[in-house]
Backbone as a ProteinNet text record, in pm:
[ID]
protein_1_A
[PRIMARY]
XXXXXXXXXXXXXXXXXXXXXXXXXXXXXXXXXXXXXXXXXXXXXXXXXXXXXXXXXXXXXXXXXXXXXXXXXXXXXXXXXXXXXXXXXXXXXXXXXXXXXXXXXXXXXXXXXXXXXXXXXXXXXXXXXXXXXXXXXXXXXXXXXXXXXXXXXX
[TERTIARY]
2411.8	2333.1	2282.8	2278.1	2226	2100.2	2032	1907.8	1932.7	2056.1	2085.8	2148.3	2163	2218	2129.7	2188.7	2108	2029.3	2086.9	2015.1	1891.9	1904.7	1791.3	1685.1	1726.7	1631.5	1557.6	1629.9	1566.2	1469.7	1511.6	1425.5	1298.6	1314.9	1199.8	1108.1	1165.2	1084.2	1008.2	1077.3	1011.5	895.5	918.2	812	693.1	720.3	612.5	533.5	604.7	537.2	450.7	503.2	427.6	303.7	320.2	208.3	101.9	146	52.8	-23.8	48.3	-16.4	-117.7	-80.3	-171.6	-297.9	-279.5	-394.2	-488	-432.1	-516.6	-591.6	-523.1	-588.6	-701.3	-670.6	-770.3	-891.1	-865.5	-973.8	-1062.8	-1002	-1078.8	-1161.8	-1101.4	-1173.3	-1286.4	-1258	-1359.6	-1483.2	-1461.5	-1574.4	-1653.3	-1582.7	-1650.1	-1730.1	-1672.1	-1742.1	-1861.6	-1845.3	-1956.8	-2071.4	-2037.5	-2141.1	-2210.5	-2134.4	-2191.4	-2248.2	-2198.6	-2235.4	-2260.8	-2245.1	-2266.1	-2163.4	-2043.8	-1934.1	-1819.2	-1753.7	-1627.9	-1516.5	-1401.9	-1287.2	-1246.5	-1254.4	-1220.7	-1321.3	-1448.5	-1550.4	-1527.7	-1500.8	-1471.1	-1349.8	-1245.6	-1123.1	-1149.8	-1226.9	-1258.7	-1339	-1439.8	-1517.4	-1428.4	-1339.4	-1249.8	-1157.4	-1095.4	-1005.4	-1080.6	-1196.5	-1271.6	-1326.5	-1355.7	-1408	-1300.8	-1175.3	-1065.6	-1022.6	-1075	-1042.8	-1123.6	-1076.3	-1142.9	-1240.1	-1348.5	-1439	-1375.3	-1409.9	-1356.2	-1264.4	-1235.3	-1156	-1014.7	-969	-830.9	-799.4	-895.3	-867.2	-921.5	-969.9	-1021.7	-911.4	-920.2	-822.6	-857.1	-755.6	-775.1	-795.1	-860.1	-890	-763.2	-652.2	-526.9	-481	-496.5	-458.9	-548.4	-675.7	-769.1	-732	-704.7	-668	-541.7	-443.1	-320.1	-348.3	-435.8	-465.8	-539	-622.1	-697	-634.5	-519.7	-440.4	-522.1	-577.9	-652	-610.3	-637.7	-615.6	-718.8	-693.2	-789.7	-924	-921.8	-1048.2	-1125.1	-1055.6	-1122.4	-1176.5	-1102.3	-1148.1	-1273.4	-1275.4	-1392.8	-1514.3	-1496.1	-1608	-1656	-1561.7	-1597.2	-1673.6	-1627.6	-1697.6	-1839.8	-1854.8	-1987.4	-2079.2	-2026.8	-2108.4	-2155	-2064.2	-2100.7	-2193	-2176.3	-2267	-2407.2	-2414.4	-2543.8	-2614.7	-2538.1	-2595.9	-2626.1	-2595.2	-2623	-2519.1	-2402.7	-2299.3	-2200.9	-2197.2	-2108.6	-2187.1	-2134.2	-2187.4	-2070.3	-2092.4	-1990.1	-2044.8	-1952.9	-1991.4	-1870.2	-1897.8	-1790.4	-1715.5	-1586.6	-1501.5	-1548.1	-1571.7	-1621.8	-1520.7	-1392.6	-1291.1	-1235.7	-1257.2	-1207.8	-1314.3	-1394	-1508.5	-1468.7	-1339.9	-1295.2	-1278.9	-1261	-1238.5	-1368.8	-1368.7	-1486	-1445.7	-1521.2	-1496.9	-1591.8	-1549	-1632.1	-1638	-1758.3	-1778.9	-1857.8	-1833	-1910.7	-2041.4	-2152	-2283	-2303.4	-2407.2	-2440.1	-2467.3	-2533.6	-2559.3	-2428	-2335.6	-2203.8	-2124.3	-2130.8	-2059.6	-2115.9	-2247.4	-2309.7	-2267.9	-2267.9	-2225.6	-2078.5	-1996.3	-1854.1	-1832.5	-1903.2	-1890.6	-1933	-2037.4	-2083.7	-1983.7	-1916.5	-1824.9	-1685.4	-1646.2	-1510.1	-1478	-1565.7	-1533.7	-1521.4	-1601	-1593.3	-1458.8	-1416.8	-1287.1	-1174.2	-1178.2	-1073.6	-1070.8	-1187.9	-1194.3	-1141.8	-1178.9	-1131.9	-980.7	-927.6	-783.1	-714.6	-766.6	-707.8	-713.9	-826	-840.6	-740.5	-724.7	-630.6	-487.5	-451.8	-315.9	-292.8	-393.2	-379.6	-358.8	-434.8	-419	-281.3	-235.3	-105.1	10.3	-9	100	137	48.9	77	159.1	182.4	258.5	401.3	500.2	639.4	685	638.1	680.5	615.6	499.6	427	442	476.2	484.9	577.9	694.9	780.6	714.5	639.9	570.4	460.7	389.9	284.6	345.5	461	527.9	562.2	613.1	646.7	521.5	412.3	288.2	237.1	244	197.6	283.8	410.8	503.3	494.6	427.2	417.9	330.3	371.3	293.2	214.5	94	12.7	71.9	68.4	116.2	32.6	92.5	21.9	-96	-206.4	-323.3	-415.1	-390.4	-481.4	-566.3
613.8	533.4	408.1	301.7	176.8	139.4	39.4	-4	-60.1	-101.7	-157.1	-53.4	70.1	177.8	195.3	186.9	197.8	328.7	438.6	565.8	562.7	504.3	494.1	403.1	296.1	204.3	273.4	348	419.9	525.6	595	696.4	632	521.1	450.8	399.2	349.4	300.9	416.7	530	647.2	694.4	694.7	735.1	639.5	511.6	412.1	433.7	461.6	486.5	612.1	718.1	841.7	819.5	746.4	716.4	633.6	537	453.9	537.5	623.9	709.2	801.1	861.9	950.1	874.1	756	676.1	641.7	606.6	571.7	692.7	805.8	927.6	965.3	967.7	1006.9	912.4	784.2	686.5	708.5	731	752.8	880.1	987.1	1113.6	1099.3	1032	1012.1	941.9	832.8	757.4	843.3	915.5	996.1	1110.7	1180.1	1291.6	1244.4	1131.3	1077.3	1037.1	965.4	915.7	1029.6	1127	1232.3	1351.7	1375.8	1501.5	1490.6	1372.2	1355.5	1428.6	1447.2	1515	1419.2	1433.4	1360.9	1444.5	1383.6	1455.9	1569.2	1547.9	1653.2	1768.5	1734.7	1839.2	1922.6	1854.8	1925.6	2016.4	1963.6	2039.9	2163.6	2148.1	2261	2366.2	2324.8	2420.5	2492.4	2417.8	2475.9	2579.9	2544.7	2637.8	2763.7	2746.6	2862.9	2946.8	2885.2	2961.3	3051.5	3021.4	3098.9	3216.9	3224.6	3341.1	3458.8	3576.4	3696.9	3749.9	3805	3874.8	4008.3	4057	4185.9	4170.9	4282	4283.3	4232.8	4146.2	4101.1	3991.7	3949.2	3850.3	3712.6	3692	3562	3479	3350.1	3258.3	3230.4	3220.5	3178	3026.8	2975.1	2831.5	2747.4	2792.4	2717.9	2711	2820	2820.8	2726.1	2726.5	2635.5	2491.2	2463.1	2327.5	2281.4	2368.5	2333.4	2305.7	2384.2	2369.1	2238.9	2193.2	2068.8	1949.5	1971.6	1868.6	1795	1874.3	1822	1899.5	1843.1	1918.4	2030.9	2128.8	2237.7	2187.5	2092.3	2041	1963.5	1884.9	1811.1	1908.4	2014.6	2115.4	2184.7	2216.8	2280.2	2188.9	2059.8	1964.1	1957.6	1959.8	1955.7	2082.1	2197	2322.9	2315.3	2263.2	2251.4	2162.9	2050.2	1959.7	2030.5	2102.2	2170.8	2289.3	2353.3	2461.6	2404.8	2290.1	2225.3	2188.1	2162.2	2129.1	2254	2371.4	2496.1	2532.1	2467.5	2491.3	2600.3	2629	2732	2816.3	2934	3014.6	3073.8	3094	3155	3285.9	3381.4	3506.2	3566.5	3655.4	3717.9	3819.4	3824.6	3924	4062.5	4154.7	4286.1	4368.9	4339	4417.6	4347.7	4218	4142.2	4039.1	4069.5	3984.8	3844.3	3820.1	3684.3	3598.5	3665	3592.9	3550.8	3433.2	3383.3	3354.8	3410	3387.6	3280.3	3214.4	3112.7	3144	3150.4	3174.2	3059.6	3033.3	2934.7	3001.9	2936.4	2989.9	2976.1	3038.6	3024.8	2878.7	2807.5	2664.5	2587.4	2620.4	2556	2585.3	2710.7	2746.2	2671.5	2657.9	2584.7	2438.1	2378	2238.3	2223.6	2315.6	2312	2322.8	2414.8	2430.4	2302.4	2238.8	2114.3	2001.3	2003.2	1894.4	1910.2	2030.3	2050.7	1961.5	1951.5	1862	1715.2	1674.1	1537.6	1514.3	1609.4	1600	1591.8	1679	1681.3	1551.3	1501.8	1377.4	1259.2	1252.4	1142.8	1150.5	1269.3	1287.1	1239.9	1281.7	1242.2	1090.2	1028.7	883.2	811.1	858.9	795.6	808.9	924.7	944.8	862.3	854.5	773.6	626.1	576.7	437.3	415	509	495.5	505.4	578.8	596	465.7	366.3	236.4	145.5	189.8	109.4	162.5	77.8	123.2	196.7	155.6	221.9	358.8	379.9	504.9	601	549.6	631.7	752.6	739.2	858.3	969.5	933	1032.9	1101.4	1024.5	1080.6	1178.3	1142.9	1234.1	1366.1	1359.5	1481.8	1567.1	1504.5	1579.3	1639.6	1564.2	1615.6	1730.6	1732.4	1837.6	1965.6	1957.1	2074.2	2179.9	2303.5	2416.4	2478.7	2520.2	2585.8	2723.3	2763.7	2897.6	3003.3	3116.6	3226	3268.5	3298.4	3346	3237.8	3109.7	3004	2953.2
-3521.3	-3429.1	-3500.5	-3427.6	-3480.7	-3404.3	-3453.5	-3389	-3249.8	-3220.8	-3088.4	-2995.1	-3040.2	-2958.7	-2834.6	-2713.6	-2591	-2581.7	-2630.5	-2625	-2713.7	-2831.5	-2921.7	-2862.3	-2802.9	-2740.7	-2626.5	-2542.8	-2432.2	-2485.7	-2589.9	-2650.1	-2705.9	-2776.1	-2832.1	-2721.8	-2614.3	-2502.6	-2436.2	-2422.8	-2365.3	-2451.3	-2583.8	-2674.7	-2664.9	-2658.2	-2645.8	-2516.5	-2408.1	-2280.2	-2288.1	-2348.7	-2363.3	-2449.8	-2558.3	-2647.3	-2574.6	-2497.8	-2421.1	-2319.2	-2246.7	-2147.2	-2214.3	-2324.6	-2397.5	-2439.1	-2494.7	-2538.4	-2424.5	-2311	-2195.9	-2142.6	-2136.8	-2090	-2185.6	-2314	-2413.4	-2411.1	-2397.3	-2393.4	-2270.6	-2155.6	-2031.5	-2043.5	-2093.2	-2108.3	-2209.9	-2320.5	-2424.7	-2368.1	-2296.5	-2239.3	-2140.7	-2055	-1952.8	-2014.7	-2111.6	-2175.1	-2258.1	-2328.6	-2406	-2313.8	-2207.6	-2116.9	-2042.2	-1998.3	-1914.7	-1988.3	-2110.5	-2174.9	-2325.6	-2382.1	-2524.9	-2609.5	-2553.8	-2623	-2646.3	-2759	-2778.1	-2715.1	-2696.6	-2641.4	-2735.5	-2865.8	-2963.7	-2957.2	-2942.8	-2932	-2806.6	-2696.3	-2571.7	-2590.8	-2649.8	-2671	-2755.9	-2862.1	-2948.2	-2872.6	-2798.8	-2720	-2619.1	-2556.5	-2457.7	-2521.5	-2633	-2702.9	-2743.5	-2805	-2852.3	-2737.6	-2625.5	-2511.1	-2449.7	-2476.3	-2418.2	-2505.7	-2628.2	-2710.8	-2658.4	-2683.8	-2634.7	-2738.5	-2690.3	-2780.8	-2817	-2930.4	-2971.8	-3089.7	-3150.5	-3271.9	-3248.8	-3338.2	-3335.2	-3235.9	-3159.5	-3055.9	-3087.9	-3207.3	-3246.2	-3310.5	-3288.8	-3347.2	-3492.7	-3575.2	-3711.8	-3711.3	-3814.6	-3819.2	-3809.4	-3865.3	-3854.2	-3709	-3635.8	-3494.3	-3414.3	-3446.2	-3379.1	-3411.6	-3538.4	-3580.7	-3508.5	-3497.8	-3426.5	-3278.8	-3218.9	-3076.5	-3046.4	-3138.7	-3115.6	-3186.7	-3249.1	-3314.9	-3421.5	-3511.7	-3625.8	-3749.7	-3866.2	-3989.6	-3996.2	-4082.3	-4096.9	-4148	-4240.7	-4294	-4186.7	-4107.2	-3998.8	-3893.3	-3867	-3771.6	-3824.3	-3952.4	-4012.8	-4001.7	-4028.1	-4014.1	-3868.3	-3774.5	-3633	-3593.9	-3640.2	-3614.1	-3669.8	-3789.9	-3851.9	-3768.1	-3721.9	-3637.4	-3510.9	-3446.5	-3322.4	-3349.3	-3463.9	-3501.8	-3526.1	-3592.5	-3617.2	-3487.6	-3383.3	-3251.3	-3168.9	-3224	-3153.1	-3048.4	-3052.9	-2951.6	-2994.8	-3123.5	-3179.2	-3277.4	-3305.5	-3415.1	-3491.6	-3620.3	-3705.9	-3761.2	-3779.3	-3843.3	-3912.3	-4006.9	-4083.2	-3997.8	-4018.4	-3953.9	-3998.9	-3906.3	-3946.7	-4026.7	-4014.4	-4085.1	-4208.5	-4220.9	-4335.7	-4371.6	-4471.2	-4505	-4548.9	-4568.3	-4602.8	-4477.5	-4363.3	-4238	-4173.8	-4115.1	-4044.5	-3900.7	-3808.1	-3665.7	-3614.4	-3511.4	-3447	-3298.2	-3245.7	-3103.3	-3042.9	-2917.9	-2843.7	-2801.5	-2829.1	-2792.3	-2641	-2590.6	-2448.3	-2413	-2503.6	-2482.4	-2477.4	-2569.1	-2571.1	-2445.2	-2397.9	-2274.8	-2154.2	-2150	-2038.5	-2041.3	-2159.3	-2172	-2134.9	-2179.9	-2146.7	-1995.8	-1931.5	-1786	-1713	-1761.7	-1700.2	-1723.3	-1838.8	-1875.3	-1814.7	-1776.4	-1723.4	-1602.9	-1504.4	-1391.7	-1435	-1531.2	-1583.1	-1649.7	-1731.2	-1798.3	-1696.2	-1596.9	-1493.2	-1413.1	-1377.5	-1300.1	-1381.4	-1508.4	-1593.8	-1611.8	-1628	-1638.7	-1510.5	-1397.3	-1268.3	-1251.8	-1285.4	-1274.2	-1362.9	-1485.3	-1578.4	-1526.7	-1475	-1422.6	-1296.3	-1210.9	-1089.5	-1124.1	-1220.2	-1262.2	-1324.1	-1406	-1472.2	-1374	-1264.9	-1167.5	-1098.4	-1105.8	-1044.6	-1135.5	-1259.4	-1355.3	-1364.3	-1341.4	-1339	-1465.2	-1581.9	-1705.8	-1723.7	-1663.2	-1681.2	-1564.1	-1447.9	-1326.9	-1342.7	-1405.9	-1420.4	-1503	-1605.4	-1685.8	-1605.2	-1525	-1440.8	-1340.7	-1283.2	-1189.4	-1257.8	-1379.3	-1453	-1472.5	-1513.5	-1533.8	-1403.5	-1296.7	-1167.2	-1117.6	-1155.7	-1111.1	-1195.2	-1309.5	-1396.5	-1330.9	-1346.4	-1294.6	-1409.1	-1379.8	-1481.6	-1512.1	-1639.2	-1673.8	-1603.9	-1575.4	-1510.8	-1596.8	-1531.3	-1603.4	-1653.9	-1618.8	-1664.8	-1551.8
[MASK]
++++++++++++++++++++++++++++++++++++++++++++++++++++++++++++++++++++++++++++++++++++++++++++++++++++++++++++++++++++++++++++++++++++++++++++++++++++++++++

């Protein structure tokens, strides 16, 4: 393949469109969550991921799994967890079966904030997608997202 290969050019254009759409969505969500709830998009994402883990033995996510889910390095995820713990939104405790493991749970305060922020997140996402659907380069991506079905059980 060469730099002038039409397939490579189309692929690069598609990637640019996807990156642009992602940036616009993230920016819209970030502004809405900050203004309405004092949360960053990453903080919201972390609370959301952790709220979906099950209580009980063996059902907690390892820090690497959490980091992968929120698309951060493990060290950045640990710093984010610490910030949210300092705000009383999370708590950490030792794994009862492996004292080297540390679990993280969303506190009642964190769950209440997350519940309040979910409609804001959804509305900001919808607004960003609606705005992007009016742009010819982004409209096909928005159609794909709108056509996606949620996995069973979510």
